[in-house]
Amino acid sequence: ELAKGPKGFLLALSGDGVYAFEPQKVLSYQTRPPKPSLNRFRIFAEEYPLQDHLQTGEPITLSYRQNFFSFDFGAIDFVMPDEIRYRYKLEGLDKDWVYANKYRSASYTNVNGGKFRFRLQAMHDNGPWDALAGGDSRQEIGIDLIISKPIWKKWWFYGLIGIAIVGIVLSI
């Protein structure tokens, strides 16, 4: 049984006694975004060590052949663990956020060489995404990736091909 107590407290009566709590504090906790975590990184289907990169801030470096990868992620929340939704973005590739809702994995295929940053945010079902716009680092996790370009897509390779063509033309 519930009863209203002094100063906005609610009193819950049970066989074990009386419990008092402030509903405003419970609601404000529920709207605080959960802290997201990156749990696993895979190249093709093979797991790649991730924790060292997260701790040191070192980027993950991949060859151009390792262009199919995925992240598994989650968030810890003891109040509403089944009510967490996610969004992510691979800066340098995704123009907008990808709303994964309750799906906890992001996969990328045929990613061209370059520098990227994977960003992940988590929110409760009842929370607005714009509440994360302040850039609080506790509400987002990210990791940098560098994918090398194949030799035939580097500027100096085109230069060598141009010199070779000029040499062949001049020798004729």
N, CA, C and O of each residue as an XYZ file, in Angstrom:
688
protein
N       0.848     -1.175      0.000
C       0.000      0.000      0.000
C       0.888      1.230      0.000
O       1.915      1.266      0.678
N       0.482      2.257     -0.777
C       1.236      3.512     -0.873
C       0.506      4.614     -0.139
O      -0.723      4.686     -0.136
N       1.299      5.470      0.484
C       0.739      6.632      1.159
C       1.658      7.820      0.895
O       2.865      7.652      0.723
N       1.081      9.021      0.864
C       1.859     10.228      0.636
C       2.414     10.724      1.964
O       1.673     10.902      2.930
N       3.720     10.945      2.002
C       4.378     11.398      3.212
C       4.726     12.876      3.125
O       4.341     13.552      2.171
N       5.455     13.383      4.122
C       5.825     14.799      4.117
C       6.865     15.110      3.032
O       7.649     14.243      2.647
N       6.859     16.358      2.545
C       7.827     16.881      1.574
C       7.889     16.057      0.290
O       8.966     15.909     -0.287
N       6.763     15.521     -0.169
C       6.727     14.811     -1.432
C       7.174     13.363     -1.377
O       7.210     12.700     -2.413
N       7.516     12.850     -0.205
C       7.924     11.446     -0.082
C       6.723     10.534     -0.275
O       5.599     10.883      0.087
N       6.971      9.360     -0.851
C       5.962      8.323     -0.899
C       6.352      7.250      0.099
O       7.523      6.893      0.229
N       5.361      6.749      0.793
C       5.594      5.708      1.781
C       4.977      4.416      1.269
O       3.798      4.380      0.915
N       5.772      3.362      1.232
C       5.284      2.056      0.810
C       5.243      1.164      2.038
O       6.253      0.973      2.715
N       4.068      0.622      2.319
C       3.886     -0.229      3.478
C       3.974     -1.687      3.042
O       3.344     -2.095      2.066
N       4.758     -2.459      3.773
C       4.866     -3.879      3.461
C       4.944     -4.653      4.766
O       4.969     -4.057      5.842
N       4.982     -5.960      4.679
C       5.093     -6.799      5.868
C       6.429     -6.621      6.572
O       6.550     -6.936      7.756
N       7.462     -6.107      5.840
C       8.786     -5.903      6.431
C       8.944     -4.536      7.072
O       9.911     -4.305      7.799
N       8.018     -3.633      6.819
C       8.140     -2.293      7.385
C       7.641     -1.239      6.421
O       6.826     -1.504      5.538
N       8.158     -0.023      6.618
C       7.758      1.118      5.804
C       8.978      1.588      5.019
O      10.061      1.751      5.581
N       8.797      1.803      3.723
C       9.867      2.306      2.864
C       9.467      3.685      2.368
O       8.339      3.891      1.919
N      10.403      4.635      2.451
C      10.144      5.997      1.987
C      11.113      6.328      0.851
O      12.296      5.995      0.916
N      10.597      6.989     -0.192
C      11.465      7.432     -1.281
C      10.872      8.674     -1.931
O       9.685      8.968     -1.791
N      11.737      9.399     -2.649
C      11.315     10.597     -3.368
C      11.129     10.246     -4.842
O      12.109      9.932     -5.517
N       9.907     10.290     -5.359
C       9.663      9.916     -6.756
C      10.450     10.763     -7.761
O      10.850     10.257     -8.809
N      10.677     12.049     -7.452
C      11.413     12.916     -8.375
C      12.841     12.415     -8.591
O      13.371     12.501     -9.698
N      13.453     11.896     -7.542
C      14.822     11.398     -7.683
C      14.855     10.103     -8.484
O      15.806      9.865     -9.229
N      13.846      9.275     -8.344
C      13.791      8.037     -9.119
C      13.598      8.379    -10.591
O      14.269      7.797    -11.442
N      12.710      9.295    -10.910
C      12.468      9.680    -12.298
C      13.689     10.347    -12.912
O      14.008     10.103    -14.076
N      14.378     11.189    -12.140
C      15.547     11.852    -12.713
C      16.659     10.834    -12.967
O      17.438     10.997    -13.906
N      16.743      9.808    -12.158
C      17.757      8.780    -12.424
C      17.419      8.012    -13.699
O      18.303      7.700    -14.497
N      16.139      7.713    -13.885
C      15.738      6.926    -15.046
C      15.998      7.661    -16.350
O      16.193      7.014    -17.379
N      16.007      8.971    -16.345
C      16.235      9.700    -17.580
C      17.724      9.970    -17.811
O      18.093     10.458    -18.879
N      18.570      9.671    -16.860
C      20.006      9.816    -17.060
C      20.466      8.716    -18.007
O      20.202      7.541    -17.755
N      21.147      9.074    -19.088
C      21.543      8.052    -20.068
C      22.508      7.032    -19.466
O      23.364      7.386    -18.655
N      22.370      5.778    -19.860
C      23.316      4.759    -19.403
C      24.659      4.940    -20.110
O      24.724      5.482    -21.214
N      25.712      4.485    -19.470
C      27.044      4.587    -20.055
C      27.251      3.447    -21.044
O      27.190      2.277    -20.664
N      27.499      3.780    -22.326
C      27.692      2.727    -23.324
C      29.076      2.102    -23.221
O      30.005      2.705    -22.682
N      29.201      0.891    -23.742
C      30.500      0.210    -23.763
C      30.664     -0.560    -25.064
O      29.708     -1.114    -25.607
N      31.902     -0.580    -25.549
C      32.235     -1.405    -26.713
C      32.746     -2.726    -26.172
O      33.742     -2.753    -25.450
N      32.086     -3.813    -26.507
C      32.409     -5.108    -25.920
C      33.288     -5.985    -26.799
O      34.103     -6.760    -26.299
N      33.117     -5.859    -28.121
C      33.834     -6.768    -29.015
C      34.022     -6.093    -30.371
O      33.162     -5.348    -30.841
N      35.165     -6.374    -30.984
C      35.447     -5.907    -32.343
C      35.855     -7.119    -33.157
O      36.703     -7.906    -32.738
N      35.240     -7.263    -34.332
C      35.539     -8.422    -35.180
C      35.937     -7.948    -36.570
O      35.365     -7.006    -37.119
N      36.939     -8.634    -37.124
C      37.334     -8.438    -38.512
C      36.949     -9.721    -39.221
O      37.400    -10.806    -38.853
N      36.110     -9.592    -40.243
C      35.420    -10.733    -40.830
C      34.703    -11.415    -39.662
O      33.868    -10.721    -39.083
N      34.882    -12.571    -39.257
C      34.174    -13.112    -38.090
C      35.138    -13.366    -36.940
O      34.758    -13.966    -35.934
N      36.375    -12.919    -37.079
C      37.399    -13.205    -36.091
C      37.540    -12.059    -35.088
O      37.641    -10.892    -35.466
N      37.543    -12.417    -33.811
C      37.637    -11.400    -32.775
C      39.026    -10.758    -32.751
O      40.044    -11.434    -32.905
N      39.042     -9.457    -32.557
C      40.261     -8.657    -32.525
C      40.338     -7.998    -31.157
O      39.324     -7.508    -30.660
N      41.541     -7.972    -30.517
C      41.626     -7.371    -29.176
C      41.264     -5.885    -29.209
O      41.815     -5.112    -29.994
N      40.349     -5.513    -28.362
C      39.805     -4.155    -28.358
C      40.187     -3.359    -27.118
O      40.419     -2.153    -27.198
N      40.253     -4.028    -25.973
C      40.415     -3.319    -24.706
C      41.688     -2.484    -24.631
O      41.666     -1.385    -24.077
N      42.807     -2.984    -25.182
C      44.047     -2.203    -25.150
C      43.871     -0.874    -25.880
O      44.363      0.156    -25.420
N      43.185     -0.893    -26.997
C      42.955      0.328    -27.771
C      42.053      1.294    -27.010
O      42.264      2.506    -27.054
N      41.060      0.771    -26.321
C      40.164      1.628    -25.548
C      40.900      2.271    -24.376
O      40.660      3.436    -24.059
N      41.784      1.531    -23.737
C      42.508      2.054    -22.577
C      43.586      3.058    -22.971
O      43.779      4.061    -22.283
N      44.288      2.799    -24.067
C      45.397      3.678    -24.455
C      44.971      4.789    -25.399
O      45.678      5.790    -25.525
N      43.838      4.637    -26.061
C      43.407      5.616    -27.046
C      44.068      5.435    -28.400
O      43.859      6.236    -29.312
N      44.869      4.379    -28.533
C      45.520      4.095    -29.816
C      44.471      3.667    -30.844
O      43.564      2.902    -30.518
N      44.587      4.154    -32.081
C      43.612      3.725    -33.093
C      43.829      2.269    -33.507
O      44.933      1.734    -33.405
N      42.769      1.658    -33.967
C      42.857      0.327    -34.555
C      43.333      0.529    -35.989
O      42.729      1.291    -36.744
N      44.415     -0.151    -36.368
C      44.958     -0.017    -37.712
C      44.695     -1.297    -38.496
O      45.055     -2.392    -38.063
N      44.062     -1.142    -39.654
C      43.690     -2.278    -40.486
C      44.276     -2.122    -41.885
O      44.509     -1.006    -42.349
N      44.510     -3.240    -42.545
C      44.930     -3.181    -43.941
C      43.685     -3.009    -44.807
O      42.562     -3.198    -44.338
N      43.891     -2.650    -46.067
C      42.745     -2.456    -46.961
C      41.958     -3.747    -47.163
O      40.789     -3.698    -47.547
N      42.569     -4.890    -46.916
C      41.868     -6.174    -47.049
C      40.954     -6.460    -45.855
O      40.049     -7.288    -45.954
N      41.183     -5.789    -44.746
C      40.383     -5.996    -43.533
C      39.236     -4.983    -43.502
O      39.057     -4.274    -42.512
N      38.477     -4.921    -44.565
C      37.462     -3.882    -44.690
C      36.046     -4.369    -44.371
O      35.073     -3.700    -44.719
N      35.924     -5.499    -43.729
C      34.639     -5.984    -43.228
C      34.801     -6.185    -41.731
O      35.489     -7.109    -41.297
N      34.178     -5.331    -40.947
C      34.353     -5.394    -39.497
C      33.047     -5.041    -38.800
O      32.137     -4.457    -39.389
N      32.986     -5.416    -37.523
C      31.783     -5.140    -36.741
C      32.143     -4.858    -35.293
O      33.172     -5.302    -34.784
N      31.273     -4.114    -34.656
C      31.374     -3.800    -33.232
C      30.165     -4.405    -32.533
O      29.044     -4.309    -33.032
N      30.388     -5.029    -31.374
C      29.309     -5.425    -30.473
C      29.372     -4.483    -29.289
O      30.456     -4.169    -28.799
N      28.224     -4.032    -28.830
C      28.217     -3.029    -27.769
C      27.072     -3.267    -26.804
O      26.221     -4.126    -27.036
N      27.052     -2.519    -25.742
C      26.010     -2.611    -24.731
C      26.077     -1.418    -23.812
O      26.817     -0.466    -24.059
N      25.301     -1.475    -22.751
C      25.302     -0.436    -21.726
C      24.806     -1.074    -20.435
O      23.965     -1.973    -20.449
N      25.336     -0.597    -19.337
C      24.943     -1.136    -18.036
C      23.946     -0.175    -17.397
O      24.204      1.021    -17.264
N      22.818     -0.722    -17.013
C      21.804      0.055    -16.320
C      21.007     -0.912    -15.455
O      20.462     -1.896    -15.955
N      20.940     -0.634    -14.168
C      20.263     -1.543    -13.255
C      18.796     -1.202    -13.054
O      18.042     -2.012    -12.514
N      18.374     -0.003    -13.485
C      16.992      0.399    -13.290
C      16.112     -0.124    -14.422
O      15.064     -0.721    -14.175
N      16.546      0.103    -15.677
C      15.747     -0.307    -16.834
C      16.653     -0.968    -17.882
O      16.809     -0.421    -18.974
N      17.246     -2.109    -17.588
C      18.201     -2.703    -18.529
C      17.595     -3.130    -19.864
O      18.303     -3.173    -20.870
N      16.305     -3.444    -19.894
C      15.668     -3.873    -21.138
C      15.132     -2.705    -21.960
O      14.582     -2.907    -23.043
N      15.290     -1.496    -21.454
C      14.727     -0.318    -22.115
C      15.825      0.581    -22.697
O      15.631      1.791    -22.809
N      16.952      0.017    -23.060
C      18.063      0.806    -23.604
C      18.059      0.698    -25.124
O      17.924     -0.393    -25.678
N      18.207      1.827    -25.784
C      18.356      1.843    -27.236
C      19.669      2.532    -27.590
O      20.240      3.262    -26.780
N      20.136      2.289    -28.806
C      21.478      2.723    -29.192
C      21.454      3.461    -30.523
O      20.561      3.274    -31.350
N      22.452      4.295    -30.697
C      22.733      4.869    -32.006
C      24.245      4.957    -32.152
O      24.973      5.117    -31.172
N      24.706      4.849    -33.407
C      26.142      4.872    -33.658
C      26.414      5.580    -34.980
O      25.518      5.818    -35.789
N      27.685      5.902    -35.159
C      28.097      6.628    -36.350
C      29.567      6.344    -36.606
O      30.380      6.424    -35.685
N      29.919      6.018    -37.833
C      31.316      5.888    -38.227
C      31.658      7.179    -38.961
O      31.384      7.329    -40.152
N      32.266      8.111    -38.218
C      32.616      9.399    -38.819
C      33.626      9.175    -39.926
O      34.597      8.437    -39.758
N      33.391      9.809    -41.046
C      34.200      9.597    -42.227
C      33.489      8.703    -43.221
O      33.923      8.577    -44.366
N      32.386      8.072    -42.790
C      31.592      7.210    -43.674
C      30.098      7.516    -43.539
O      29.448      7.863    -44.525
N      29.553      7.390    -42.331
C      28.125      7.647    -42.104
C      27.880      9.155    -42.035
O      28.560      9.869    -41.299
N      26.910      9.628    -42.803
C      26.574     11.051    -42.762
C      25.759     11.380    -41.516
O      25.930     12.438    -40.911
N      24.872     10.464    -41.142
C      23.986     10.677    -40.006
C      24.129      9.519    -39.021
O      24.771      8.510    -39.314
N      23.524      9.683    -37.861
C      23.498      8.612    -36.867
C      22.681      7.441    -37.398
O      21.678      7.630    -38.086
N      23.121      6.237    -37.073
C      22.370      5.024    -37.386
C      21.659      4.614    -36.098
O      22.306      4.340    -35.087
N      20.333      4.573    -36.138
C      19.551      4.237    -34.951
C      19.376      2.723    -34.901
O      18.603      2.146    -35.666
N      20.103      2.099    -33.993
C      20.083      0.640    -33.874
C      18.977      0.169    -32.946
O      18.707     -1.029    -32.858
N      18.342      1.093    -32.258
C      17.333      0.776    -31.253
C      17.899     -0.225    -30.246
O      18.861      0.096    -29.549
N      17.337     -1.413    -30.152
C      17.822     -2.362    -29.143
C      18.811     -3.378    -29.708
O      19.313     -4.230    -28.976
N      19.090     -3.290    -31.006
C      20.071     -4.171    -31.637
C      21.461     -3.711    -31.215
O      21.752     -2.517    -31.294
N      22.322     -4.611    -30.774
C      23.578     -4.229    -30.147
C      24.803     -4.594    -30.980
O      25.795     -5.093    -30.449
N      24.732     -4.344    -32.281
C      25.861     -4.634    -33.153
C      25.828     -3.680    -34.342
O      24.758     -3.285    -34.803
N      27.009     -3.317    -34.830
C      27.138     -2.479    -36.021
C      28.146     -3.144    -36.942
O      29.248     -3.485    -36.512
N      27.780     -3.333    -38.207
C      28.665     -3.975    -39.177
C      28.920     -3.044    -40.347
O      28.043     -2.291    -40.770
N      30.142     -3.113    -40.861
C      30.539     -2.313    -42.015
C      31.244     -3.215    -43.018
O      32.048     -4.068    -42.642
N      30.935     -3.019    -44.304
C      31.545     -3.826    -45.365
C      32.129     -2.917    -46.437
O      31.632     -1.817    -46.680
N      33.195     -3.399    -47.074
C      33.837     -2.699    -48.193
C      34.158     -1.241    -47.872
O      33.877     -0.352    -48.676
N      34.735     -0.996    -46.721
C      35.095      0.356    -46.317
C      36.427      0.720    -46.979
O      37.420      0.009    -46.826
N      36.435      1.824    -47.707
C      37.660      2.280    -48.356
C      38.652      2.783    -47.314
O      38.287      3.072    -46.175
N      39.911      2.882    -47.726
C      40.950      3.350    -46.813
C      40.685      4.766    -46.327
O      40.046      5.565    -47.012
N      41.183      5.061    -45.141
C      41.024      6.392    -44.577
C      41.051      6.353    -43.062
O      41.305      5.315    -42.452
N      40.780      7.521    -42.462
C      40.726      7.655    -41.004
C      39.264      7.803    -40.600
O      38.513      8.570    -41.202
N      38.877      7.056    -39.572
C      37.495      7.016    -39.134
C      37.429      7.061    -37.607
O      38.408      6.763    -36.922
N      36.264      7.437    -37.089
C      35.993      7.354    -35.654
C      34.615      6.739    -35.476
O      33.621      7.256    -35.985
N      34.565      5.606    -34.730
C      33.295      4.971    -34.398
C      32.802      5.579    -33.096
O      33.517      5.575    -32.094
N      31.573      6.105    -33.110
C      30.967      6.722    -31.932
C      29.694      5.963    -31.577
O      28.924      5.576    -32.455
N      29.483      5.756    -30.277
C      28.315      5.025    -29.789
C      27.673      5.796    -28.653
O      28.358      6.305    -27.766
N      26.343      5.878    -28.688
C      25.578      6.480    -27.609
C      24.451      5.536    -27.207
O      23.954      4.755    -28.019
N      24.057      5.621    -25.940
C      22.956      4.807    -25.426
C      21.958      5.717    -24.717
O      22.333      6.744    -24.152
N      20.677      5.327    -24.754
C      19.625      6.134    -24.129
C      18.496      5.209    -23.714
O      18.294      4.153    -24.312
N      17.758      5.614    -22.681
C      16.556      4.879    -22.304
C      15.457      5.138    -23.327
O      15.487      6.140    -24.041
N      14.495      4.234    -23.392
C      13.377      4.397    -24.321
C      12.665      5.726    -24.144
O      12.188      6.309    -25.118
N      12.588      6.214    -22.908
C      11.839      7.442    -22.658
C      12.718      8.688    -22.739
O      12.228      9.792    -22.498
N      13.992      8.544    -23.068
C      14.891      9.699    -23.099
C      15.059     10.272    -24.485
O      15.073      9.526    -25.464
N      15.190     11.602    -24.591
C      15.390     12.227    -25.897
C      16.869     12.204    -26.299
O      17.746     12.417    -25.462
N      17.140     11.944    -27.578
C      18.531     11.910    -28.042
C      19.180     13.281    -27.949
O      20.394     13.372    -27.766
N      18.405     14.344    -28.069
C      19.024     15.669    -28.022
C      19.578     16.001    -26.640
O      20.307     16.981    -26.489
N      19.244     15.198    -25.630
C      19.828     15.396    -24.300
C      21.321     15.072    -24.311
O      22.055     15.504    -23.422
N      21.776     14.312    -25.316
C      23.189     13.951    -25.419
C      23.988     14.967    -26.216
O      25.198     14.804    -26.371
N      23.354     15.997    -26.718
C      24.025     16.949    -27.603
C      25.090     17.774    -26.890
O      25.923     18.399    -27.547
N      25.080     17.787    -25.567
C      26.053     18.578    -24.826
C      27.467     18.055    -24.898
O      28.397     18.756    -24.499
N      27.662     16.846    -25.393
C      29.003     16.304    -25.556
C      29.619     15.761    -24.282
O      30.845     15.688    -24.185
N      28.820     15.380    -23.306
C      29.335     14.791    -22.068
C      30.010     13.468    -22.399
O      29.361     12.552    -22.905
N      31.300     13.358    -22.118
C      32.065     12.169    -22.517
C      31.594     10.906    -21.806
O      31.886      9.805    -22.273
N      30.876     11.029    -20.694
C      30.374      9.838    -20.007
C      29.184      9.230    -20.740
O      28.816      8.086    -20.473
N      28.579      9.977    -21.657
C      27.389      9.509    -22.369
C      27.724      8.932    -23.737
O      26.823      8.521    -24.468
N      28.995      8.895    -24.091
C      29.396      8.418    -25.410
C      30.740      7.720    -25.291
O      31.564      8.064    -24.443
N      30.946      6.737    -26.153
C      32.242      6.080    -26.232
C      32.628      6.050    -27.707
O      31.769      5.942    -28.582
N      33.917      6.145    -27.969
C      34.365      6.146    -29.351
C      35.757      5.549    -29.471
O      36.497      5.442    -28.494
N      36.090      5.166    -30.690
C      37.411      4.614    -30.970
C      37.776      4.960    -32.414
O      36.929      4.946    -33.306
N      39.055      5.270    -32.620
C      39.546      5.629    -33.950
C      39.996      4.399    -34.715
O      40.515      3.443    -34.138
N      39.789      4.439    -36.025
C      40.233      3.369    -36.927
C      41.001      4.002    -38.079
O      40.643      5.073    -38.568
N      42.050      3.331    -38.498
C      42.788      3.727    -39.691
C      42.831      2.511    -40.603
O      43.317      1.447    -40.220
N      42.316      2.685    -41.818
C      42.358      1.613    -42.814
C      43.291      2.077    -43.920
O      43.065      3.115    -44.542
N      44.340      1.301    -44.159
C      45.303      1.689    -45.189
C      44.678      1.563    -46.571
O      43.764      0.766    -46.788
N      45.186      2.359    -47.493
C      44.717      2.295    -48.875
C      45.573      1.288    -49.629
O      46.756      1.137    -49.324
N      44.997      0.597    -50.606
C      45.820     -0.306    -51.422
C      46.814      0.509    -52.241
O      46.589      1.691    -52.501
N      47.897     -0.114    -52.640
C      48.985      0.580    -53.334
C      48.485      1.300    -54.588
O      48.973      2.385    -54.904
N      47.523      0.717    -55.305
C      47.047      1.324    -56.542
C      46.109      2.512    -56.312
O      45.649      3.122    -57.277
N      45.818      2.853    -55.045
C      44.996      4.027    -54.762
C      45.800      5.133    -54.073
O      45.224      6.094    -53.565
N      47.124      4.999    -54.057
C      47.968      6.027    -53.453
C      48.456      6.984    -54.538
O      48.677      6.578    -55.678
N      48.620      8.251    -54.177
C      48.966      9.285    -55.154
C      50.281      9.002    -55.866
O      50.410      9.251    -57.064
N      51.255      8.482    -55.129
C      52.563      8.264    -55.741
C      52.534      7.124    -56.773
O      53.362      7.091    -57.683
N      51.586      6.197    -56.631
C      51.438      5.122    -57.615
C      50.995      5.705    -58.961
O      51.506      5.313    -60.010
N      50.036      6.648    -58.925
C      49.603      7.301    -60.150
C      50.756      8.071    -60.792
O      50.878      8.115    -62.016
N      51.595      8.672    -59.959
C      52.777      9.383    -60.481
C      53.729      8.446    -61.195
O      54.230      8.770    -62.272
N      53.982      7.287    -60.605
C      54.866      6.306    -61.243
C      54.273      5.800    -62.561
O      55.000      5.624    -63.539
N      52.964      5.567    -62.590
C      52.312      5.126    -63.824
C      52.444      6.207    -64.895
O      52.715      5.904    -66.057
N      52.253      7.463    -64.506
C      52.391      8.575    -65.454
C      53.795      8.659    -66.018
O      53.968      8.859    -67.220
N      54.811      8.509    -65.159
C      56.207      8.538    -65.614
C      56.473      7.373    -66.557
O      57.150      7.538    -67.572
N      55.947      6.198    -66.232
C      56.147      5.024    -67.082
C      55.509      5.234    -68.451
O      56.099      4.886    -69.474
N      54.309      5.799    -68.470
C      53.630      6.046    -69.755
C      54.411      7.049    -70.592
O      54.594      6.853    -71.793
N      54.873      8.131    -69.952
C      55.677      9.134    -70.659
C      56.943      8.501    -71.197
O      57.332      8.776    -72.332
N      57.600      7.653    -70.402
C      58.832      6.967    -70.842
C      58.584      6.069    -72.040
O      59.396      6.025    -72.965
N      57.462      5.348    -72.029
C      57.135      4.444    -73.152
C      56.862      5.256    -74.415
O      57.329      4.900    -75.497
N      56.107      6.344    -74.279
C      55.766      7.196    -75.435
C      57.033      7.810    -76.020
O      57.195      7.839    -77.240
N      57.923      8.297    -75.179
C      59.154      8.936    -75.654
C      60.128      7.938    -76.293
O      60.936      8.312    -77.143
N      60.046      6.675    -75.882
C      60.962      5.680    -76.448
C      60.496      5.158    -77.805
O      61.256      4.484    -78.500
N      59.307      5.449    -78.174
C      58.764      4.956    -79.459
C      59.218      5.855    -80.593
O      58.871      5.613    -81.749
